[in-house]
Amino acid sequence: MLFYLLSICSFGGILMLRLMGKSRQFQSYLLVAAVLSLFAGMLQGNESPQIVWIRYAVMLFRVLFGLISPFAFLFFGLALVFNGVLLINKEGWAKRYALLLAVGIFILLMDLLFLLNYFVFHHYLIWRFMRLMSYFIIYFGVVLILFFVATTFYGLIPVSLDKDFIIVLGAGLLPDGRISPLLEKRLDRAIRFFRNQAEHTQKRPCRMIVSGGQGVDEPFSEAYAMKRYLIAKGIPEELIIEEDKSVNTYQNLLYSKGIMDTYKEKYKCLFITNNFHTVRSSLYAHRVGLDTDGLGAWTPFYFLPYAFLREFIAVVFMQIKGHTLLLALVLVFGLWRIYL
């Protein structure tokens, strides 16, 4: 009953935030909480015959998970290695792509150690080590799933056509100054929203803030390149505002907020980024005091595994103190279960 009550409260909170026009970030979190609470309530009802099949399904899942998890991790490790090699071939050598490759190799080595100990060594110290590692794997697995669900739900929540400003977050230029493929997707998504709002509402055309400074290997600022692209696509120059000082997402949103504050005291805004980047951008927006919606542009499939893993790590480090405390508790719990 408690879980059903939590689910109802979460759905009620979503409705309230929708009516108040509040940030989609919190709506997505409440949606995750509502779904998980509803599922937990269904599993809790042991005396309810209509959900007996769910309990048996969960029991079957536990057995299958124990049998196939080593092979699932093998597949996951191979996928990361393949994606790392693919990115290096397509995008060129970079430390961040090498890190993805290294994570995949580490997972493969851990999986190999487990299989060798299961079939060959049978050493109790290796079993203890692997069991301890399993607690950390479960922790990060749960956090990763929650992050994936939150990112997915964030993209499902509709955005109202009432914006005064659209912020397009920079994503780097090519060495010759051309727009990168990821940035082009963001700009095209911003153009579609701009035109959709203009066609379906009587609201005055919104302004576009193109946010991005100049990198050491770039001939000019990202903001300047984005402005040229938008003008070439038919967006009026007088509606485009350049923010060319920022060097990261936090500064993109902070400096853009400063610009919007000079135009209007009260306004509604929207940031545009890639779909994998929406949750972290929303967290940064909350930090700078910006109540905003966010839209994610389509991302090439081959780039998604690396991008999603990078975003997950970045969000974990944004909340490093809380995760450090929880990991310490996981370590204590794991040692207690193994040795006591």
XYZ file of C-alpha atoms in Angstrom, residues 187-197:
11
model
C 21.144 23.725 -34.631
C 18.687 21.893 -36.887
C 16.650 20.884 -33.811
C 16.593 24.509 -32.658
C 15.448 25.680 -36.101
C 12.583 23.154 -36.121
C 11.372 24.301 -32.705
C 11.730 27.981 -33.676
C 9.600 27.509 -36.796
C 7.101 25.223 -35.075
C 6.452 27.806 -32.364
